[in-house]
């Protein structure tokens, strides 16, 4: 039976949903389970309310309302701007201003000046909408750069479809899987892979709210997503980790998975995790395979449609010999359409011959296996799987009257990969209270995960002859 043209959210095809009474539930989130019919009916009702908008902001709490808002926009062809639920004043204002969002859809923060379109959980509509063009922008995802405020990554429907289909193939992902994760719904990992993936494939998804070891063990899924911090916390609780041995695949990404965590997870669950590598700008470009080798410290080979290469600082090729290190460049159908309002930043990231510079350094071996060695810039920090720009935190801290100078770095951390540490030259006296005040200030301006875990007061910052701070000397 043909259900018409392929849809981005294929498992919500209205004809299939109407015909299928034995298809699995779509999702469980915040303690509520929605059947596919409930989800389609309620999200279509959302689509009717916002179909004349171009772009709306969605406060991306892990709730049914967020899911209905996102799916409603995808049905109507309205661009979604996910906003971190804990975004502070400066970050939220920047996202709203830069994106040009016309309204909040669903929950809105207090005191907002934008109109608010409510999402009604019990409303239903069975109107059918034509599938929007694959080139249309589905999401603008805000992500940190080395300096300045976060940039809006424009991801098209076509890129998302290609990116998800490549993972379906790499991980042998089918509607028979149940996906479990508790990742935030405002980034590629939790939102695109962790919500749109299951809605494309037709596999149910259980969102655990927070990605705790207890919730993962209790969920009983077949496919699990986590950032390395999640996996390292799981292996700290062996009895819970063993529960995950019943799953088909455990997938790690968004930051390097430490080899001891890989080994411990393999030992406790009886299966080595899948590692995959990606970015907000590129979705997932490299992965090990459901039926292939899984090598600790390596992120596998290009997924379908992706090509990679290594280049040195002068743009010359670096051999794929498993030891030579070079800047990783990628191309493929799942790449973004550029940064919103930032043609300069977009142009900087692309080579003249059409490859995207990831900013990561890597090695590639003769079999095409990739190992991510690190980042080119010390100013991009990965903490708990979140990408955080040092410059953004420095700007926030310099806005505090007690701060004369500041340098922010990511220092190695067993739990978070890197932890944010702010070296502060205070204007007057420093104190324990001031450290807390500065941390709170960053949380209020930016968001909770951008707060420094540590504030160290220093008399001066190390600088070179040109006056540039020597961050490598800060540890
Ligand atoms: C944190 N806390 C602080 C603090 N930092 N308190 C005071 N000062 C600070 N500096 C608080 C937290 O808010 C939390 O409070 C408590 O301390 C415990 O912190 P934690 O144990 O570290 O947990 P938390 O930070 O809340 O969460 C860890 C985590 C989270 C792993 C669950 O970092 C996470 O969800 N990461 C996922 C990021 C992600 O999805 N990245 C994908 C990007 S896309 P309380 O009260 O809340 O307990 C991408 C592409 C790709 O990268 O390849 O996928
Ligand atoms: P983000 O923009 O939040 O999507 O972060 C993308 C960055 O996360 C990449 O440029 C890498 O530095 C890092 N990253 C993602 N996946 C992995 C991985 N499996 N191993 C190492 N680094 C990773």
Coordinates of C-alpha atoms and ligand atoms in Angstrom, one line a residue:
X1 CA 0.0 0.0 0.0
X2 CA 1.3 3.5 -0.9
X3 CA 0.9 6.3 1.6
X4 CA 1.8 9.1 -0.7
X5 CA 5.0 11.2 -0.8
X6 CA 7.7 10.5 1.8
X7 CA 7.2 12.6 4.9
X8 CA 9.9 13.9 7.3
X9 CA 8.0 12.4 10.2
X10 CA 7.2 9.2 8.2
X11 CA 5.6 7.4 11.1
X12 CA 3.0 10.2 11.4
X13 CA 1.7 9.7 7.9
X14 CA -2.1 10.4 8.4
X15 CA -3.2 7.5 6.2
X16 CA -0.9 5.0 8.0
X17 CA -2.0 6.3 11.4
X18 CA -5.7 6.1 10.5
X19 CA -5.2 2.5 9.1
X20 CA -2.9 1.1 11.8
X21 CA -4.4 0.0 15.1
X22 CA -1.4 -2.2 16.0
X23 CA 1.3 0.4 15.5
X24 CA 3.3 1.1 18.7
X25 CA 2.8 4.2 20.8
X26 CA 4.8 7.2 19.7
X27 CA 6.4 8.4 22.9
X28 CA 6.5 8.7 26.6
X29 CA 7.6 12.0 28.1
X30 CA 7.2 13.6 31.5
X31 CA 5.1 10.5 32.6
X32 CA 2.6 10.8 29.7
X33 CA 2.4 8.3 26.9
X34 CA 1.0 9.4 23.5
X35 CA -0.3 7.1 20.8
X36 CA 0.6 8.0 17.3
X37 CA -3.0 9.0 16.7
X38 CA -3.0 11.3 19.8
X39 CA 0.3 12.9 18.7
X40 CA -0.8 13.5 15.1
X41 CA -4.2 14.9 16.1
X42 CA -2.9 17.2 18.8
X43 CA 0.1 18.4 16.8
X44 CA -2.1 19.0 13.7
X45 CA -4.3 21.2 15.9
X46 CA -1.1 23.1 16.9
X47 CA -0.3 23.4 13.2
X48 CA -3.6 25.0 12.5
X49 CA -3.0 27.7 15.1
X50 CA 0.4 28.7 13.8
X51 CA 0.4 27.9 10.1
X52 CA 0.6 31.5 9.1
X53 CA 3.7 32.2 11.1
X54 CA 7.3 31.8 9.6
X55 CA 9.3 31.2 12.8
X56 CA 8.3 30.6 16.4
X57 CA 10.3 30.1 19.6
X58 CA 9.7 27.0 21.7
X59 CA 10.9 26.8 25.3
X60 CA 12.3 23.3 25.0
X61 CA 11.4 21.7 28.4
X62 CA 11.1 17.9 28.2
X63 CA 7.3 17.9 28.1
X64 CA 4.5 16.8 25.9
X65 CA 3.8 20.5 25.1
X66 CA 7.3 20.9 23.6
X67 CA 6.8 17.7 21.5
X68 CA 3.4 18.9 20.2
X69 CA 4.9 22.4 19.5
X70 CA 7.8 21.0 17.5
X71 CA 5.7 18.4 15.6
X72 CA 3.0 21.0 14.9
X73 CA 5.5 23.3 13.4
X74 CA 7.0 20.5 11.2
X75 CA 3.5 19.6 10.0
X76 CA 2.7 23.3 9.1
X77 CA 6.2 24.1 7.7
X78 CA 7.0 26.7 10.4
X79 CA 10.6 27.1 11.5
X80 CA 11.2 26.1 15.1
X81 CA 13.7 28.1 17.3
X82 CA 14.3 25.9 20.4
X83 CA 15.2 27.9 23.4
X84 CA 17.0 26.3 26.4
X85 CA 14.4 26.3 29.3
X86 CA 17.0 27.7 31.7
X87 CA 18.3 30.3 29.3
X88 CA 19.2 33.5 31.1
X89 CA 18.2 37.0 30.1
X90 CA 21.1 37.9 27.7
X91 CA 21.0 34.5 26.0
X92 CA 17.3 34.4 25.6
X93 CA 17.1 38.0 24.3
X94 CA 19.9 37.3 21.8
X95 CA 18.1 34.2 20.5
X96 CA 14.8 35.9 20.1
X97 CA 16.3 39.0 18.4
X98 CA 18.6 37.2 16.1
X99 CA 16.1 34.6 15.0
X100 CA 13.2 37.0 14.5
X101 CA 10.8 34.6 16.2
X102 CA 7.3 36.0 15.9
X103 CA 5.8 34.3 19.0
X104 CA 6.3 31.7 21.7
X105 CA 4.5 28.5 21.0
X106 CA 3.5 26.7 24.2
X107 CA 5.0 27.7 27.5
X108 CA 6.6 31.2 27.6
X109 CA 9.0 32.7 30.1
X110 CA 7.5 35.3 32.4
X111 CA 7.4 38.9 31.3
X112 CA 7.9 38.1 27.6
X113 CA 7.0 40.8 25.1
X114 CA 6.2 38.4 22.3
X115 CA 2.7 37.0 21.7
X116 CA 2.1 33.6 23.2
X117 CA 0.3 30.9 21.2
X118 CA -0.9 28.2 23.6
X119 CA -0.5 24.5 22.9
X120 CA -3.7 22.6 24.0
X121 CA -3.0 19.0 25.0
X122 CA -6.5 17.8 24.4
X123 CA -7.4 19.6 21.1
X124 CA -7.4 17.4 18.0
X125 CA -7.5 18.2 14.2
X126 CA -7.4 15.8 11.3
X127 CA -6.7 18.4 8.6
X128 CA -3.9 17.3 6.2
X129 CA -1.1 19.6 5.2
X130 CA 1.1 19.2 2.1
X131 CA 4.7 18.2 3.0
X132 CA 6.8 21.3 3.1
X133 CA 9.7 21.6 0.6
X134 CA 12.9 19.7 1.7
X135 CA 14.9 22.9 1.3
X136 CA 12.8 24.7 3.9
X137 CA 14.5 25.4 7.2
X138 CA 13.0 23.2 9.9
X139 CA 15.1 24.5 12.9
X140 CA 17.4 27.3 13.9
X141 CA 19.6 25.8 16.6
X142 CA 21.7 28.2 18.6
X143 CA 25.2 27.0 19.3
X144 CA 28.4 28.6 20.8
X145 CA 31.3 29.8 18.8
X146 CA 34.8 30.7 20.1
X147 CA 33.8 34.3 20.6
X148 CA 30.6 36.4 20.6
X149 CA 27.0 35.3 21.2
X150 CA 25.7 31.9 19.9
X151 CA 25.1 31.5 16.2
X152 CA 21.9 30.2 14.7
X153 CA 22.5 27.0 12.7
X154 CA 19.9 26.6 10.0
X155 CA 19.0 22.9 9.4
X156 CA 16.7 22.1 6.5
X157 CA 14.2 19.2 6.4
X158 CA 16.2 17.6 3.6
X159 CA 19.3 17.6 5.7
X160 CA 17.5 16.1 8.7
X161 CA 15.9 13.4 6.6
X162 CA 19.3 12.5 5.1
X163 CA 21.0 12.6 8.4
X164 CA 18.5 10.4 10.1
X165 CA 18.4 7.9 7.3
X166 CA 22.1 7.5 7.4
X167 CA 21.8 6.5 11.1
X168 CA 19.0 4.1 10.4
X169 CA 21.3 2.3 8.1
X170 CA 24.4 2.5 10.4
X171 CA 22.6 1.3 13.5
X172 CA 20.0 -1.0 11.8
X173 CA 17.4 1.1 13.6
X174 CA 13.8 -0.1 13.0
X175 CA 10.3 0.5 14.4
X176 CA 10.9 -2.5 16.6
X177 CA 13.4 -0.6 18.7
X178 CA 12.4 1.4 21.7
X179 CA 14.7 4.4 22.1
X180 CA 15.5 5.7 25.6
X181 CA 17.2 9.0 26.5
X182 CA 16.9 11.9 28.8
X183 CA 18.9 14.5 26.8
X184 CA 17.9 18.2 26.4
X185 CA 15.4 18.9 23.5
X186 CA 17.3 22.0 22.1
X187 CA 20.3 20.3 20.5
X188 CA 20.9 17.9 17.7
X189 CA 21.5 14.9 20.0
X190 CA 18.3 15.0 22.1
X191 CA 16.0 16.8 19.6
X192 CA 16.9 15.7 16.1
X193 CA 18.2 12.3 16.8
X194 CA 16.3 11.6 20.0
X195 CA 12.9 12.9 19.0
X196 CA 12.7 13.2 15.2
X197 CA 14.6 10.0 14.7
X198 CA 12.0 7.8 16.3
X199 CA 9.2 9.7 14.7
X200 CA 10.7 9.1 11.3
X201 CA 11.5 5.4 12.0
X202 CA 8.4 4.6 13.9
X203 CA 10.1 3.3 17.0
X204 CA 8.6 4.5 20.3
X205 CA 10.8 6.8 22.4
X206 CA 10.9 7.1 26.2
X207 CA 12.3 10.4 27.4
X208 CA 13.5 10.0 31.0
X209 CA 13.5 13.7 31.9
X210 CA 17.1 13.6 33.2
X211 CA 19.5 11.0 31.9
X212 CA 20.1 9.3 35.2
X213 CA 21.4 5.8 35.6
X214 CA 18.3 4.8 37.6
X215 CA 15.9 6.1 34.8
X216 CA 17.9 4.4 32.0
X217 CA 18.0 1.1 33.8
X218 CA 14.3 1.2 34.6
X219 CA 13.2 2.1 31.1
X220 CA 13.8 -1.2 29.4
X221 CA 14.6 0.0 25.9
X222 CA 16.5 -1.5 23.1
X223 CA 18.4 1.6 21.9
X224 CA 20.0 4.1 24.3
X225 CA 21.5 7.5 23.6
X226 CA 23.9 9.3 26.0
X227 CA 26.7 11.8 26.2
X228 CA 29.9 10.4 27.8
X229 CA 29.0 11.9 31.2
X230 CA 25.9 9.9 31.2
X231 CA 27.8 6.7 30.4
X232 CA 30.5 7.4 33.0
X233 CA 27.8 7.9 35.7
X234 CA 26.1 4.6 34.6
X235 CA 29.3 2.5 34.9
X236 CA 29.7 3.9 38.5
X237 CA 26.5 1.9 39.3
X238 CA 27.3 -1.6 38.1
X239 CA 24.0 -3.2 39.1
X240 CA 22.1 -0.5 37.0
X241 CA 24.6 -0.8 34.1
X242 CA 24.0 -4.5 33.9
X243 CA 20.3 -3.9 33.3
X244 CA 21.4 -2.2 30.0
X245 CA 22.9 -5.5 28.8
X246 CA 19.4 -6.4 27.6
X247 CA 19.5 -3.5 25.1
X248 CA 20.4 -3.9 21.4
X249 CA 22.7 -0.8 21.1
X250 CA 24.2 1.7 23.5
X251 CA 25.2 4.8 21.6
X252 CA 27.6 7.5 22.8
X253 CA 28.3 10.9 21.3
X254 CA 28.6 14.7 21.5
X255 CA 32.1 14.4 23.3
X256 CA 34.9 11.9 23.5
X257 CA 34.0 8.7 25.4
X258 CA 37.0 8.0 27.7
X259 CA 38.5 4.5 27.0
X260 CA 38.0 3.3 30.6
X261 CA 34.3 4.1 30.4
X262 CA 34.0 2.3 27.0
X263 CA 35.8 -0.7 28.5
X264 CA 33.7 -0.7 31.7
X265 CA 30.5 -0.4 29.8
X266 CA 31.5 -3.3 27.6
X267 CA 32.3 -5.4 30.6
X268 CA 29.2 -4.6 32.6
X269 CA 26.7 -4.9 29.7
X270 CA 28.4 -7.5 27.5
X271 CA 28.4 -5.1 24.6
X272 CA 30.8 -2.4 23.4
X273 CA 29.1 1.0 22.9
X274 CA 28.6 2.5 19.4
X275 CA 30.5 5.8 19.1
X276 CA 29.4 8.5 16.7
X277 CA 30.7 12.0 16.0
X278 CA 28.7 15.0 14.9
X279 CA 28.0 18.7 15.3
X280 CA 25.1 21.0 15.3
X281 CA 26.2 22.1 11.8
X282 CA 26.6 18.7 10.3
X283 CA 24.4 16.3 12.2
X284 CA 26.2 12.9 12.6
X285 CA 28.9 12.3 10.0
X286 CA 30.9 9.4 11.5
X287 CA 29.8 6.3 13.4
X288 CA 30.8 2.7 14.1
X289 CA 28.2 0.3 12.9
X290 CA 25.7 -2.1 14.5
X291 CA 27.3 -4.9 12.6
X292 CA 30.9 -3.6 12.5
X293 CA 34.0 -3.1 14.6
X294 CA 33.8 -0.9 17.7
X295 CA 37.2 0.4 18.8
X296 CA 37.6 2.4 22.0
X297 CA 38.7 6.0 21.3
X298 CA 37.6 5.8 17.6
X299 CA 34.4 7.1 16.1
X300 CA 34.2 4.9 13.1
X301 CA 33.7 5.6 9.4
X302 CA 31.6 8.1 7.4
X303 CA 27.9 7.4 7.4
X304 CA 26.0 7.1 4.1
X305 CA 26.5 10.1 1.8
X306 CA 29.4 11.6 3.9
X307 CA 33.0 12.2 2.7
X308 CA 35.9 13.3 4.9
X309 CA 39.4 14.5 4.5
X310 CA 42.3 15.9 6.6
X311 CA 44.1 19.2 5.9
X312 CA 47.1 20.9 7.5
X313 CA 47.2 24.6 8.4
X314 CA 48.2 25.5 4.9
X315 CA 45.4 23.5 3.3
X316 CA 47.6 20.6 2.2
X317 CA 46.4 17.0 2.4
X318 CA 47.3 15.0 5.5
X319 CA 47.8 11.2 4.9
X320 CA 45.2 8.8 6.2
X321 CA 47.7 6.6 7.9
X322 CA 46.3 6.3 11.4
X323 CA 48.9 8.6 13.0
X324 CA 49.1 11.9 11.1
X325 CA 46.9 14.6 12.6
X326 CA 45.0 17.1 10.5
X327 CA 42.0 19.4 10.5
X328 CA 38.8 17.4 9.8
X329 CA 36.7 18.5 6.9
X330 CA 33.4 17.0 5.8
X331 CA 30.8 17.1 3.2
X332 CA 27.5 15.4 2.8
X333 CA 23.7 15.9 2.4
X334 CA 23.0 16.4 6.2
X335 CA 25.0 19.6 6.5
X336 CA 23.4 22.9 7.5
X337 CA 22.5 25.8 5.3
X338 CA 24.7 28.4 7.1
X339 CA 24.5 30.6 10.2
X340 CA 21.5 32.9 10.3
X341 CA 22.5 36.5 9.7
X342 CA 26.2 35.6 9.7
X343 CA 27.4 35.2 6.1
X344 CA 30.9 36.1 7.4
X345 CA 31.0 33.2 9.9
X346 CA 29.4 30.9 7.3
X347 CA 32.0 31.7 4.7
X348 CA 34.8 31.2 7.2
X349 CA 33.8 27.6 7.9
X350 CA 33.8 26.5 4.2
X351 CA 36.7 25.8 2.0
X352 CA 36.7 27.2 -1.5
X353 CA 36.1 23.7 -2.9
X354 CA 33.0 23.2 -0.8
X355 CA 34.1 21.3 2.3
X356 CA 33.0 22.2 5.9
X357 CA 35.8 22.8 8.4
X358 CA 34.7 21.1 11.6
X359 CA 37.3 22.8 13.8
X360 CA 38.2 19.3 15.2
X361 CA 41.5 17.7 14.6
X362 CA 41.5 14.0 13.8
X363 CA 43.4 11.0 12.4
X364 CA 42.1 8.6 9.8
X365 CA 43.5 5.1 9.4
X366 CA 43.9 3.1 6.3
X367 CA 40.5 1.4 6.9
X368 CA 38.8 4.8 7.0
X369 CA 38.4 4.7 10.8
X370 CA 38.5 8.1 12.5
X371 CA 39.8 9.2 15.9
X372 CA 39.0 12.7 17.1
X373 CA 42.1 14.1 18.7
X374 CA 40.8 17.4 20.0
X375 CA 39.7 20.8 18.9
X376 CA 41.7 23.5 17.0
X377 CA 40.5 26.2 19.4
X378 CA 41.1 26.2 23.1
X379 CA 38.1 28.6 23.3
X380 CA 35.5 25.9 22.6
X381 CA 34.7 23.9 25.7
X382 CA 32.8 20.7 25.9
X383 CA 31.3 20.1 29.3
X384 CA 28.8 17.4 29.9
X385 CA 28.4 17.2 26.1
X386 CA 27.4 20.9 25.9
X387 CA 29.4 23.1 23.5
X388 CA 30.3 26.3 25.3
X389 CA 32.2 29.3 24.0
X390 CA 34.8 30.7 26.5
X391 CA 34.3 34.2 25.0
X392 CA 30.6 34.2 25.8
X393 CA 31.2 33.5 29.5
X394 CA 34.1 36.0 29.6
X395 CA 31.7 38.7 28.2
X396 CA 29.1 37.9 30.8
X397 CA 31.7 38.0 33.6
X398 CA 33.2 41.3 32.3
X399 CA 29.7 42.7 32.6
X400 CA 29.9 42.3 36.4
X401 CA 31.2 45.3 38.2
X402 CA 33.6 43.3 40.5
X403 CA 35.5 41.8 37.5
X404 CA 38.5 43.6 36.1
X405 CA 39.9 40.9 33.8
X406 CA 38.9 37.3 33.1
X407 CA 40.0 34.2 31.2
X408 CA 37.7 31.2 30.9
X409 CA 39.1 27.7 30.1
X410 CA 37.9 24.1 30.1
X411 CA 40.0 22.0 32.4
X412 CA 40.0 18.1 32.3
X413 CA 37.3 16.6 34.4
X414 CA 36.6 12.9 35.0
X415 CA 32.8 13.4 35.1
X416 CA 32.1 16.2 32.6
X417 CA 35.0 15.8 30.2
X418 CA 35.9 19.4 30.7
X419 CA 34.8 21.7 33.5
X420 CA 34.5 25.5 33.1
X421 CA 37.0 27.4 35.2
X422 CA 37.1 31.2 35.3
X423 CA 40.3 32.9 36.2
X424 CA 39.3 36.3 37.5
X425 CA 41.3 39.4 38.4
X426 CA 38.9 41.2 40.8
X427 CA 38.6 45.0 40.9
X428 CA 38.7 44.9 44.7
X429 CA 38.9 42.1 47.2
X430 CA 37.9 38.6 46.3
X431 CA 35.9 36.3 48.6
X432 CA 34.0 33.0 48.6
X433 CA 30.8 35.1 48.3
X434 CA 32.0 36.8 45.2
X435 CA 32.8 33.5 43.5
X436 CA 29.2 32.4 44.2
X437 CA 27.9 35.7 43.0
X438 CA 29.8 35.5 39.7
X439 CA 28.6 31.9 39.1
X440 CA 25.0 33.0 39.7
X441 CA 25.5 36.0 37.4
X442 CA 26.5 33.7 34.5
X443 CA 23.5 31.5 35.2
X444 CA 21.2 34.5 35.1
X445 CA 22.7 35.9 31.9
X446 CA 23.4 32.7 29.9
X447 CA 22.3 29.3 31.2
X448 CA 22.9 26.9 34.0
X449 CA 25.4 24.7 32.2
X450 CA 27.5 27.7 31.3
X451 CA 28.1 28.6 34.9
X452 CA 31.8 28.2 35.9
X453 CA 32.2 25.2 38.2
X454 CA 35.2 27.0 39.7
X455 CA 36.2 30.6 40.0
X456 CA 39.9 31.2 40.8
X457 CA 41.0 34.7 41.8
X458 CA 44.4 35.8 40.5
X459 CA 46.4 38.9 40.6
X460 CA 47.3 38.9 36.9
X461 CA 46.6 36.8 33.8
X462 CA 49.6 35.4 31.8
X463 CA 50.0 37.4 28.7
X464 CA 52.4 37.4 25.7
X465 CA 54.3 40.4 24.4
X466 CA 51.3 41.4 22.4
X467 CA 49.1 41.4 25.5
X468 CA 47.2 38.3 24.5
X469 CA 46.2 36.0 27.3
X470 CA 48.2 32.7 27.3
X471 CA 45.4 30.3 28.1
X472 CA 47.6 27.2 27.8
X473 CA 49.4 28.4 31.0
X474 CA 46.1 28.4 33.0
X475 CA 45.6 25.1 34.7
Ligands
LIG1 C1 26.0 22.7 37.7 N1 25.3 22.9 38.8 C2 25.9 23.9 39.4 C3 26.9 24.4 38.6 N2 27.0 23.6 37.5 N3 25.6 24.5 40.6 C4 26.4 25.6 40.9 N4 27.4 26.0 40.2 C5 27.7 25.5 39.0 N5 28.7 25.9 38.3 C6 24.2 22.1 39.4 C7 23.3 21.6 38.2 O1 22.4 22.6 37.8 C8 22.6 20.5 38.9 O2 21.6 21.0 39.7 C9 23.6 20.0 39.9 O3 24.6 21.0 40.0 C10 24.3 18.7 39.4 O4 25.1 19.0 38.3 P1 25.5 17.8 37.4 O5 25.6 16.6 38.2 O6 26.7 18.2 36.6 O7 24.3 17.6 36.4 P2 23.9 18.5 35.3 O8 24.9 19.5 35.0 O9 22.5 19.0 35.7 O10 23.8 17.5 34.1 C11 24.8 16.7 33.5 C12 24.3 16.2 32.2 C13 24.0 17.4 31.4 C14 25.2 15.2 31.6 C15 22.9 15.5 32.5 O11 25.3 18.1 31.2 C16 23.4 17.1 30.0 O12 22.2 16.9 29.9 N6 24.2 17.1 28.9 C17 23.8 16.8 27.6 C18 24.3 17.9 26.7 C19 23.8 17.6 25.2 O13 22.8 17.1 25.0 N7 24.7 17.9 24.2 C20 24.5 17.5 22.9 C21 24.9 18.7 22.0 S1 24.6 18.3 20.3 P3 20.1 20.3 39.8 O14 19.4 21.1 40.8 O15 19.6 20.5 38.4 O16 20.4 18.9 40.1 C22 26.1 17.7 19.8 C23 26.1 17.0 18.5 C24 26.4 15.6 18.7 O17 27.0 17.7 20.5 O18 27.4 15.1 18.3 O19 25.6 15.0 19.4
LIG2 P1 27.9 20.6 19.1 O1 27.9 21.8 18.3 O2 27.3 20.8 20.5 O3 27.1 19.8 18.3 O4 29.3 20.0 19.4 C1 30.0 19.5 18.3 C2 31.4 19.1 18.8 O5 31.3 18.0 19.7 C3 32.3 18.6 17.7 O6 32.9 19.6 17.0 C4 33.3 17.7 18.5 O7 34.3 18.6 19.1 C5 32.4 17.2 19.7 N1 32.0 15.8 19.5 C6 30.8 15.3 19.1 N2 30.8 14.0 19.1 C7 32.1 13.6 19.5 C8 32.7 12.3 19.7 N3 32.1 11.2 19.5 N4 34.0 12.3 20.0 C9 34.7 13.5 20.2 N5 34.1 14.7 20.1 C10 32.8 14.8 19.7

